[in-house]
Amino acid sequence: MNHRELKKALRVEALARRDGLEPQWRIEASISMARAADRLATTPGMVVSGFWPMRSEVDVRPLMAALADRGVRLCLPAIIDKQTIVFRELKRGGEMIDMGFGTWGPGPDAPELTPELMLVPLAAFDARGHRIGYGAGYYDRAIERMQANGHTPRLVAIAFDCQEVDEVPEQPHDVQLGEILTESGLRAFPQPLGA
C-alpha cells in the first residue's frame, strides 16, 4: 500500500470511530475542552484561528467563545478556490456565508488575518504529532504559505482521543503539529531535532 492509500485507510478507520461516538457525549466533550482555554496561554489581541465543525468533529465553538472572552481576535478559514484558504476575522454579528462541506465562515468583507495560534482540525493523528487531514491539503498549504512569509503559527490540533492511530505515514510536505487538545486534555508532541 502506498502513502496515499494507507492515509486513506487510516482516515476512514479513524472517522468511523469518531462517527460512532454518541452525539450527546461529543457535545459534552466539546464543552469540556473549552476549559483548556487558559492552558493555551493566549494574550489579548492575539489572532487565533478556529474552524466551523463539520459532521462529527469536535465542536470548537465553546472553546472559541472562551478564548474570545480572554480578548483574542478570532478568525475562521475561508475557501478561496480548490487550493487556497485564507483566514477571515470572526466578529459577533458579522456576515457568515456557506463555505461548502457543511461549514460556515466570515464573508469577503471581513478582514483577512494571519493566525498566531491555529486550532487545526484533522481526521487522524499519531503520538509524534503527524496528522491526516481530509485529503484536500488546505491547511498544509496555508501553513506553508505563512511560513514562507515569515510567520510560524503555534499549531494545536483538535480531536477526540479515538482518532489517534499507531503511525501516520509522513511525507516531506506534511506539517508536524506542536500540540493536541482532546477530551483527555492538552498535550505537547515531541519535536524533531533542530526544530
C-alpha atoms as an extended CHARMM CRD file, in Angstrom:
* protein
*
       195  EXT
         1         1  MET       CA              0.0000000000        0.0000000000        0.0000000000  PROA      1               0.0000000000
         2         2  ASN       CA              1.4400000000        3.4240000000       -0.9220000000  PROA      2               0.0000000000
         3         3  HSD       CA              1.3460000000        6.5380000000        1.3270000000  PROA      3               0.0000000000
         4         4  ARG       CA             -1.8750000000        7.8370000000       -0.1890000000  PROA      4               0.0000000000
         5         5  GLU       CA             -3.7150000000        4.5160000000        0.1310000000  PROA      5               0.0000000000
         6         6  LEU       CA             -2.5010000000        3.9870000000        3.6950000000  PROA      6               0.0000000000
         7         7  LYS       CA             -3.5370000000        7.5100000000        4.7250000000  PROA      7               0.0000000000
         8         8  LYS       CA             -6.9420000000        6.9780000000        3.1460000000  PROA      8               0.0000000000
         9         9  ALA       CA             -7.4360000000        3.7010000000        5.0390000000  PROA      9               0.0000000000
        10        10  LEU       CA             -6.3400000000        5.2580000000        8.3500000000  PROA      10              0.0000000000
        11        11  ARG       CA             -8.6240000000        8.2710000000        7.7140000000  PROA      11              0.0000000000
        12        12  VAL       CA            -11.6360000000        6.0260000000        7.0490000000  PROA      12              0.0000000000
        13        13  GLU       CA            -10.9940000000        3.9650000000       10.2130000000  PROA      13              0.0000000000
        14        14  ALA       CA            -10.4480000000        6.9930000000       12.4910000000  PROA      14              0.0000000000
        15        15  LEU       CA            -13.5090000000        8.7990000000       11.1490000000  PROA      15              0.0000000000
        16        16  ALA       CA            -15.6340000000        5.6770000000       11.6100000000  PROA      16              0.0000000000
        17        17  ARG       CA            -14.5740000000        5.5640000000       15.2700000000  PROA      17              0.0000000000
        18        18  ARG       CA            -15.3610000000        9.2850000000       15.6510000000  PROA      18              0.0000000000
        19        19  ASP       CA            -18.7260000000        8.8840000000       13.9140000000  PROA      19              0.0000000000
        20        20  GLY       CA            -19.5260000000        6.0360000000       16.3370000000  PROA      20              0.0000000000
        21        21  LEU       CA            -19.3000000000        8.3140000000       19.3790000000  PROA      21              0.0000000000
        22        22  GLU       CA            -22.6570000000        9.1460000000       20.9490000000  PROA      22              0.0000000000
        23        23  PRO       CA            -23.7620000000       12.6390000000       19.8440000000  PROA      23              0.0000000000
        24        24  GLN       CA            -24.5490000000       13.7140000000       23.4280000000  PROA      24              0.0000000000
        25        25  TRP       CA            -21.0930000000       12.5570000000       24.5700000000  PROA      25              0.0000000000
        26        26  ARG       CA            -19.4360000000       14.5250000000       21.7290000000  PROA      26              0.0000000000
        27        27  ILE       CA            -21.2830000000       17.6690000000       22.8320000000  PROA      27              0.0000000000
        28        28  GLU       CA            -20.2500000000       17.2330000000       26.4690000000  PROA      28              0.0000000000
        29        29  ALA       CA            -16.6270000000       16.5000000000       25.4830000000  PROA      29              0.0000000000
        30        30  SER       CA            -16.5450000000       19.5780000000       23.2310000000  PROA      30              0.0000000000
        31        31  ILE       CA            -17.8460000000       21.7660000000       26.0540000000  PROA      31              0.0000000000
        32        32  SER       CA            -15.3110000000       20.3140000000       28.4970000000  PROA      32              0.0000000000
        33        33  MET       CA            -12.4620000000       21.1350000000       26.0770000000  PROA      33              0.0000000000
        34        34  ALA       CA            -13.3570000000       24.8210000000       26.4420000000  PROA      34              0.0000000000
        35        35  ARG       CA            -11.9120000000       24.6050000000       29.9590000000  PROA      35              0.0000000000
        36        36  ALA       CA             -8.4670000000       24.3050000000       28.3430000000  PROA      36              0.0000000000
        37        37  ALA       CA             -8.6690000000       27.9130000000       27.1250000000  PROA      37              0.0000000000
        38        38  ASP       CA             -6.4760000000       29.0770000000       29.9970000000  PROA      38              0.0000000000
        39        39  ARG       CA             -3.8220000000       26.4460000000       29.1640000000  PROA      39              0.0000000000
        40        40  LEU       CA             -3.4760000000       27.8340000000       25.6420000000  PROA      40              0.0000000000
        41        41  ALA       CA             -1.6880000000       30.8960000000       27.1020000000  PROA      41              0.0000000000
        42        42  THR       CA             -3.2420000000       33.4720000000       24.8100000000  PROA      42              0.0000000000
        43        43  THR       CA             -2.9370000000       37.2170000000       25.2620000000  PROA      43              0.0000000000
        44        44  PRO       CA             -5.4710000000       39.9510000000       24.4560000000  PROA      44              0.0000000000
        45        45  GLY       CA             -5.3230000000       40.8880000000       20.7890000000  PROA      45              0.0000000000
        46        46  MET       CA             -3.6570000000       37.6070000000       19.7430000000  PROA      46              0.0000000000
        47        47  VAL       CA             -5.0670000000       36.2100000000       16.4870000000  PROA      47              0.0000000000
        48        48  VAL       CA             -6.4610000000       32.6770000000       16.8580000000  PROA      48              0.0000000000
        49        49  SER       CA             -7.9700000000       30.6500000000       14.0380000000  PROA      49              0.0000000000
        50        50  GLY       CA            -10.7080000000       28.1810000000       14.8010000000  PROA      50              0.0000000000
        51        51  PHE       CA            -12.9450000000       26.2350000000       12.4420000000  PROA      51              0.0000000000
        52        52  TRP       CA            -16.6320000000       25.5890000000       11.9540000000  PROA      52              0.0000000000
        53        53  PRO       CA            -17.2930000000       21.9390000000       12.8650000000  PROA      53              0.0000000000
        54        54  MET       CA            -18.4890000000       19.5440000000       10.2240000000  PROA      54              0.0000000000
        55        55  ARG       CA            -20.0980000000       16.1470000000       10.6500000000  PROA      55              0.0000000000
        56        56  SER       CA            -18.9040000000       14.5340000000       13.9050000000  PROA      56              0.0000000000
        57        57  GLU       CA            -15.9140000000       16.8410000000       14.5340000000  PROA      57              0.0000000000
        58        58  VAL       CA            -15.1750000000       18.3560000000       17.9120000000  PROA      58              0.0000000000
        59        59  ASP       CA            -17.2910000000       21.4870000000       18.1850000000  PROA      59              0.0000000000
        60        60  VAL       CA            -14.6700000000       24.1550000000       18.9400000000  PROA      60              0.0000000000
        61        61  ARG       CA            -17.2180000000       26.9700000000       19.2040000000  PROA      61              0.0000000000
        62        62  PRO       CA            -17.3430000000       26.7640000000       23.0480000000  PROA      62              0.0000000000
        63        63  LEU       CA            -13.5260000000       26.9270000000       23.1220000000  PROA      63              0.0000000000
        64        64  MET       CA            -13.5180000000       29.8540000000       20.6820000000  PROA      64              0.0000000000
        65        65  ALA       CA            -16.0780000000       31.6690000000       22.8600000000  PROA      65              0.0000000000
        66        66  ALA       CA            -13.8710000000       31.1220000000       25.9290000000  PROA      66              0.0000000000
        67        67  LEU       CA            -10.8620000000       32.4740000000       24.0180000000  PROA      67              0.0000000000
        68        68  ALA       CA            -12.8760000000       35.4930000000       22.8330000000  PROA      68              0.0000000000
        69        69  ASP       CA            -13.7250000000       36.1910000000       26.4860000000  PROA      69              0.0000000000
        70        70  ARG       CA             -9.9500000000       36.4020000000       27.0460000000  PROA      70              0.0000000000
        71        71  GLY       CA             -9.6840000000       39.0850000000       24.3720000000  PROA      71              0.0000000000
        72        72  VAL       CA             -8.2970000000       37.1940000000       21.3850000000  PROA      72              0.0000000000
        73        73  ARG       CA             -9.2150000000       38.0770000000       17.8050000000  PROA      73              0.0000000000
        74        74  LEU       CA            -10.8740000000       35.0580000000       16.2160000000  PROA      74              0.0000000000
        75        75  CYS       CA            -10.7800000000       34.0560000000       12.5760000000  PROA      75              0.0000000000
        76        76  LEU       CA            -12.1280000000       31.1650000000       10.5260000000  PROA      76              0.0000000000
        77        77  PRO       CA            -10.8910000000       29.6180000000        7.2890000000  PROA      77              0.0000000000
        78        78  ALA       CA            -12.4990000000       30.7800000000        4.0700000000  PROA      78              0.0000000000
        79        79  ILE       CA            -12.1370000000       28.6580000000        0.9620000000  PROA      79              0.0000000000
        80        80  ILE       CA            -10.9970000000       30.8620000000       -1.9160000000  PROA      80              0.0000000000
        81        81  ASP       CA            -10.5060000000       28.1490000000       -4.5440000000  PROA      81              0.0000000000
        82        82  LYS       CA             -9.6870000000       24.4340000000       -4.7630000000  PROA      82              0.0000000000
        83        83  GLN       CA             -6.1550000000       25.0950000000       -3.4800000000  PROA      83              0.0000000000
        84        84  THR       CA             -6.4040000000       28.0130000000       -1.0700000000  PROA      84              0.0000000000
        85        85  ILE       CA             -7.8690000000       29.0210000000        2.2440000000  PROA      85              0.0000000000
        86        86  VAL       CA             -7.4020000000       32.3570000000        3.9590000000  PROA      86              0.0000000000
        87        87  PHE       CA             -8.4090000000       33.2910000000        7.4900000000  PROA      87              0.0000000000
        88        88  ARG       CA            -11.0830000000       35.9680000000        7.9150000000  PROA      88              0.0000000000
        89        89  GLU       CA            -11.9370000000       37.7280000000       11.1420000000  PROA      89              0.0000000000
        90        90  LEU       CA            -14.9340000000       36.3700000000       13.0160000000  PROA      90              0.0000000000
        91        91  LYS       CA            -16.9520000000       39.0540000000       14.7850000000  PROA      91              0.0000000000
        92        92  ARG       CA            -20.2540000000       38.8240000000       16.5870000000  PROA      92              0.0000000000
        93        93  GLY       CA            -22.9970000000       39.8700000000       14.2150000000  PROA      93              0.0000000000
        94        94  GLY       CA            -20.7230000000       39.6390000000       11.1520000000  PROA      94              0.0000000000
        95        95  GLU       CA            -21.9540000000       38.1160000000        7.9140000000  PROA      95              0.0000000000
        96        96  MET       CA            -21.4470000000       34.3340000000        7.6960000000  PROA      96              0.0000000000
        97        97  ILE       CA            -21.5440000000       32.5360000000        4.3660000000  PROA      97              0.0000000000
        98        98  ASP       CA            -21.6830000000       28.8960000000        3.3160000000  PROA      98              0.0000000000
        99        99  MET       CA            -18.1360000000       27.6320000000        2.7020000000  PROA      99              0.0000000000
       100       100  GLY       CA            -19.2090000000       24.1980000000        1.4860000000  PROA      100             0.0000000000
       101       101  PHE       CA            -18.6590000000       20.8670000000        3.2400000000  PROA      101             0.0000000000
       102       102  GLY       CA            -21.3060000000       21.9240000000        5.7900000000  PROA      102             0.0000000000
       103       103  THR       CA            -19.1370000000       24.7350000000        7.1490000000  PROA      103             0.0000000000
       104       104  TRP       CA            -19.6420000000       28.4810000000        7.5020000000  PROA      104             0.0000000000
       105       105  GLY       CA            -17.2270000000       31.3700000000        7.5890000000  PROA      105             0.0000000000
       106       106  PRO       CA            -17.0000000000       35.1590000000        7.5070000000  PROA      106             0.0000000000
       107       107  GLY       CA            -17.9140000000       36.8110000000        4.2250000000  PROA      107             0.0000000000
       108       108  PRO       CA            -15.4850000000       38.5140000000        1.8240000000  PROA      108             0.0000000000
       109       109  ASP       CA            -15.8460000000       41.8940000000        3.5510000000  PROA      109             0.0000000000
       110       110  ALA       CA            -14.2620000000       40.5300000000        6.7560000000  PROA      110             0.0000000000
       111       111  PRO       CA            -10.5630000000       41.3950000000        7.1450000000  PROA      111             0.0000000000
       112       112  GLU       CA             -8.0190000000       38.6600000000        6.4160000000  PROA      112             0.0000000000
       113       113  LEU       CA             -5.8230000000       37.8700000000        9.4140000000  PROA      113             0.0000000000
       114       114  THR       CA             -2.6570000000       35.8350000000        9.9560000000  PROA      114             0.0000000000
       115       115  PRO       CA             -3.1730000000       33.4600000000       12.8890000000  PROA      115             0.0000000000
       116       116  GLU       CA             -0.5900000000       33.3040000000       15.6620000000  PROA      116             0.0000000000
       117       117  LEU       CA             -2.3170000000       30.2450000000       17.1140000000  PROA      117             0.0000000000
       118       118  MET       CA             -4.1660000000       27.7930000000       14.8800000000  PROA      118             0.0000000000
       119       119  LEU       CA             -6.7290000000       25.2880000000       16.1090000000  PROA      119             0.0000000000
       120       120  VAL       CA             -6.2800000000       22.6050000000       13.4650000000  PROA      120             0.0000000000
       121       121  PRO       CA             -8.9590000000       20.0670000000       12.5100000000  PROA      121             0.0000000000
       122       122  LEU       CA             -7.9520000000       16.5800000000       11.4490000000  PROA      122             0.0000000000
       123       123  ALA       CA             -9.1720000000       13.1000000000       10.6630000000  PROA      123             0.0000000000
       124       124  ALA       CA             -6.3870000000       11.1840000000       12.4530000000  PROA      124             0.0000000000
       125       125  PHE       CA             -3.1380000000       11.7940000000       14.3340000000  PROA      125             0.0000000000
       126       126  ASP       CA             -0.2750000000        9.8370000000       15.8840000000  PROA      126             0.0000000000
       127       127  ALA       CA              1.8080000000       10.2440000000       19.0440000000  PROA      127             0.0000000000
       128       128  ARG       CA              4.5640000000       12.0300000000       17.0870000000  PROA      128             0.0000000000
       129       129  GLY       CA              2.3320000000       14.9100000000       16.0150000000  PROA      129             0.0000000000
       130       130  HSD       CA              1.7290000000       13.8500000000       12.4430000000  PROA      130             0.0000000000
       131       131  ARG       CA             -1.7960000000       14.3460000000       11.1570000000  PROA      131             0.0000000000
       132       132  ILE       CA             -4.0600000000       13.1260000000        8.4300000000  PROA      132             0.0000000000
       133       133  GLY       CA             -6.4220000000       15.8040000000        7.2200000000  PROA      133             0.0000000000
       134       134  TYR       CA             -9.4140000000       15.3090000000        4.9960000000  PROA      134             0.0000000000
       135       135  GLY       CA             -7.3250000000       14.9350000000        1.8700000000  PROA      135             0.0000000000
       136       136  ALA       CA             -7.5400000000       18.3580000000        0.2210000000  PROA      136             0.0000000000
       137       137  GLY       CA             -4.3130000000       19.7670000000        1.7470000000  PROA      137             0.0000000000
       138       138  TYR       CA             -5.7660000000       23.2080000000        2.5510000000  PROA      138             0.0000000000
       139       139  TYR       CA             -4.1100000000       23.5100000000        5.9570000000  PROA      139             0.0000000000
       140       140  ASP       CA             -0.7030000000       22.1940000000        4.8170000000  PROA      140             0.0000000000
       141       141  ARG       CA             -0.6140000000       24.7730000000        2.0110000000  PROA      141             0.0000000000
       142       142  ALA       CA             -1.8690000000       27.6160000000        4.2360000000  PROA      142             0.0000000000
       143       143  ILE       CA              0.7520000000       26.8890000000        6.9150000000  PROA      143             0.0000000000
       144       144  GLU       CA              3.4810000000       26.5530000000        4.2880000000  PROA      144             0.0000000000
       145       145  ARG       CA              2.4390000000       29.9190000000        2.8060000000  PROA      145             0.0000000000
       146       146  MET       CA              2.5390000000       31.5920000000        6.2490000000  PROA      146             0.0000000000
       147       147  GLN       CA              5.9680000000       30.1260000000        6.9960000000  PROA      147             0.0000000000
       148       148  ALA       CA              7.2750000000       31.3320000000        3.6070000000  PROA      148             0.0000000000
       149       149  ASN       CA              6.1270000000       34.8360000000        4.6390000000  PROA      149             0.0000000000
       150       150  GLY       CA              7.9990000000       34.6430000000        7.9650000000  PROA      150             0.0000000000
       151       151  HSD       CA              5.0820000000       33.5850000000       10.1980000000  PROA      151             0.0000000000
       152       152  THR       CA              5.2730000000       30.4500000000       12.3190000000  PROA      152             0.0000000000
       153       153  PRO       CA              1.9000000000       29.9140000000       13.9810000000  PROA      153             0.0000000000
       154       154  ARG       CA              1.5460000000       27.7080000000       17.0340000000  PROA      154             0.0000000000
       155       155  LEU       CA             -0.3520000000       24.6090000000       15.8750000000  PROA      155             0.0000000000
       156       156  VAL       CA             -2.8020000000       22.9490000000       18.2520000000  PROA      156             0.0000000000
       157       157  ALA       CA             -4.7380000000       20.0490000000       16.7580000000  PROA      157             0.0000000000
       158       158  ILE       CA             -8.2800000000       19.4360000000       17.9550000000  PROA      158             0.0000000000
       159       159  ALA       CA             -9.6580000000       15.8870000000       18.0110000000  PROA      159             0.0000000000
       160       160  PHE       CA            -11.1390000000       13.1220000000       20.1000000000  PROA      160             0.0000000000
       161       161  ASP       CA             -8.7980000000       10.5020000000       21.5780000000  PROA      161             0.0000000000
       162       162  CYS       CA            -10.3810000000        7.8060000000       19.3710000000  PROA      162             0.0000000000
       163       163  GLN       CA             -8.8400000000        9.4840000000       16.3110000000  PROA      163             0.0000000000
       164       164  GLU       CA             -5.2970000000        8.5150000000       17.3290000000  PROA      164             0.0000000000
       165       165  VAL       CA             -3.6240000000        5.9020000000       15.1290000000  PROA      165             0.0000000000
       166       166  ASP       CA             -0.3870000000        3.9650000000       15.6180000000  PROA      166             0.0000000000
       167       167  GLU       CA              1.5780000000        5.8030000000       12.9440000000  PROA      167             0.0000000000
       168       168  VAL       CA              0.7930000000        8.3070000000       10.2210000000  PROA      168             0.0000000000
       169       169  PRO       CA              2.9270000000        7.7830000000        7.1200000000  PROA      169             0.0000000000
       170       170  GLU       CA              4.7590000000       11.0680000000        6.6720000000  PROA      170             0.0000000000
       171       171  GLN       CA              5.7520000000       12.8800000000        3.5280000000  PROA      171             0.0000000000
       172       172  PRO       CA              8.1560000000       15.8360000000        3.1510000000  PROA      172             0.0000000000
       173       173  HSD       CA              5.3270000000       18.3780000000        2.6720000000  PROA      173             0.0000000000
       174       174  ASP       CA              3.4380000000       17.2840000000        5.8080000000  PROA      174             0.0000000000
       175       175  VAL       CA              3.3050000000       19.7850000000        8.6580000000  PROA      175             0.0000000000
       176       176  GLN       CA              4.0890000000       18.4120000000       12.1180000000  PROA      176             0.0000000000
       177       177  LEU       CA              1.8340000000       19.5970000000       14.9370000000  PROA      177             0.0000000000
       178       178  GLY       CA              3.1350000000       21.0240000000       18.1990000000  PROA      178             0.0000000000
       179       179  GLU       CA              0.2340000000       20.0930000000       20.4640000000  PROA      179             0.0000000000
       180       180  ILE       CA             -3.1540000000       18.4390000000       20.5690000000  PROA      180             0.0000000000
       181       181  LEU       CA             -6.2670000000       19.0800000000       22.6170000000  PROA      181             0.0000000000
       182       182  THR       CA             -8.5960000000       16.1230000000       23.1690000000  PROA      182             0.0000000000
       183       183  GLU       CA            -11.1190000000       15.2730000000       25.8570000000  PROA      183             0.0000000000
       184       184  SER       CA             -8.1280000000       13.9980000000       27.8880000000  PROA      184             0.0000000000
       185       185  GLY       CA             -6.5250000000       17.4480000000       27.8990000000  PROA      185             0.0000000000
       186       186  LEU       CA             -3.7610000000       19.3930000000       26.1760000000  PROA      186             0.0000000000
       187       187  ARG       CA             -0.5170000000       17.6090000000       25.4050000000  PROA      187             0.0000000000
       188       188  ALA       CA              2.6420000000       18.5380000000       23.5420000000  PROA      188             0.0000000000
       189       189  PHE       CA              4.1940000000       16.3700000000       20.8690000000  PROA      189             0.0000000000
       190       190  PRO       CA              7.9220000000       15.6600000000       20.8610000000  PROA      190             0.0000000000
       191       191  GLN       CA              9.6490000000       17.9940000000       18.4300000000  PROA      191             0.0000000000
       192       192  PRO       CA             12.2500000000       16.7370000000       15.9380000000  PROA      192             0.0000000000
       193       193  LEU       CA             15.8850000000       17.7110000000       16.4630000000  PROA      193             0.0000000000
       194       194  GLY       CA             16.6130000000       21.1270000000       15.0360000000  PROA      194             0.0000000000
       195       195  ALA       CA             13.0060000000       22.2780000000       15.3210000000  PROA      195             0.0000000000
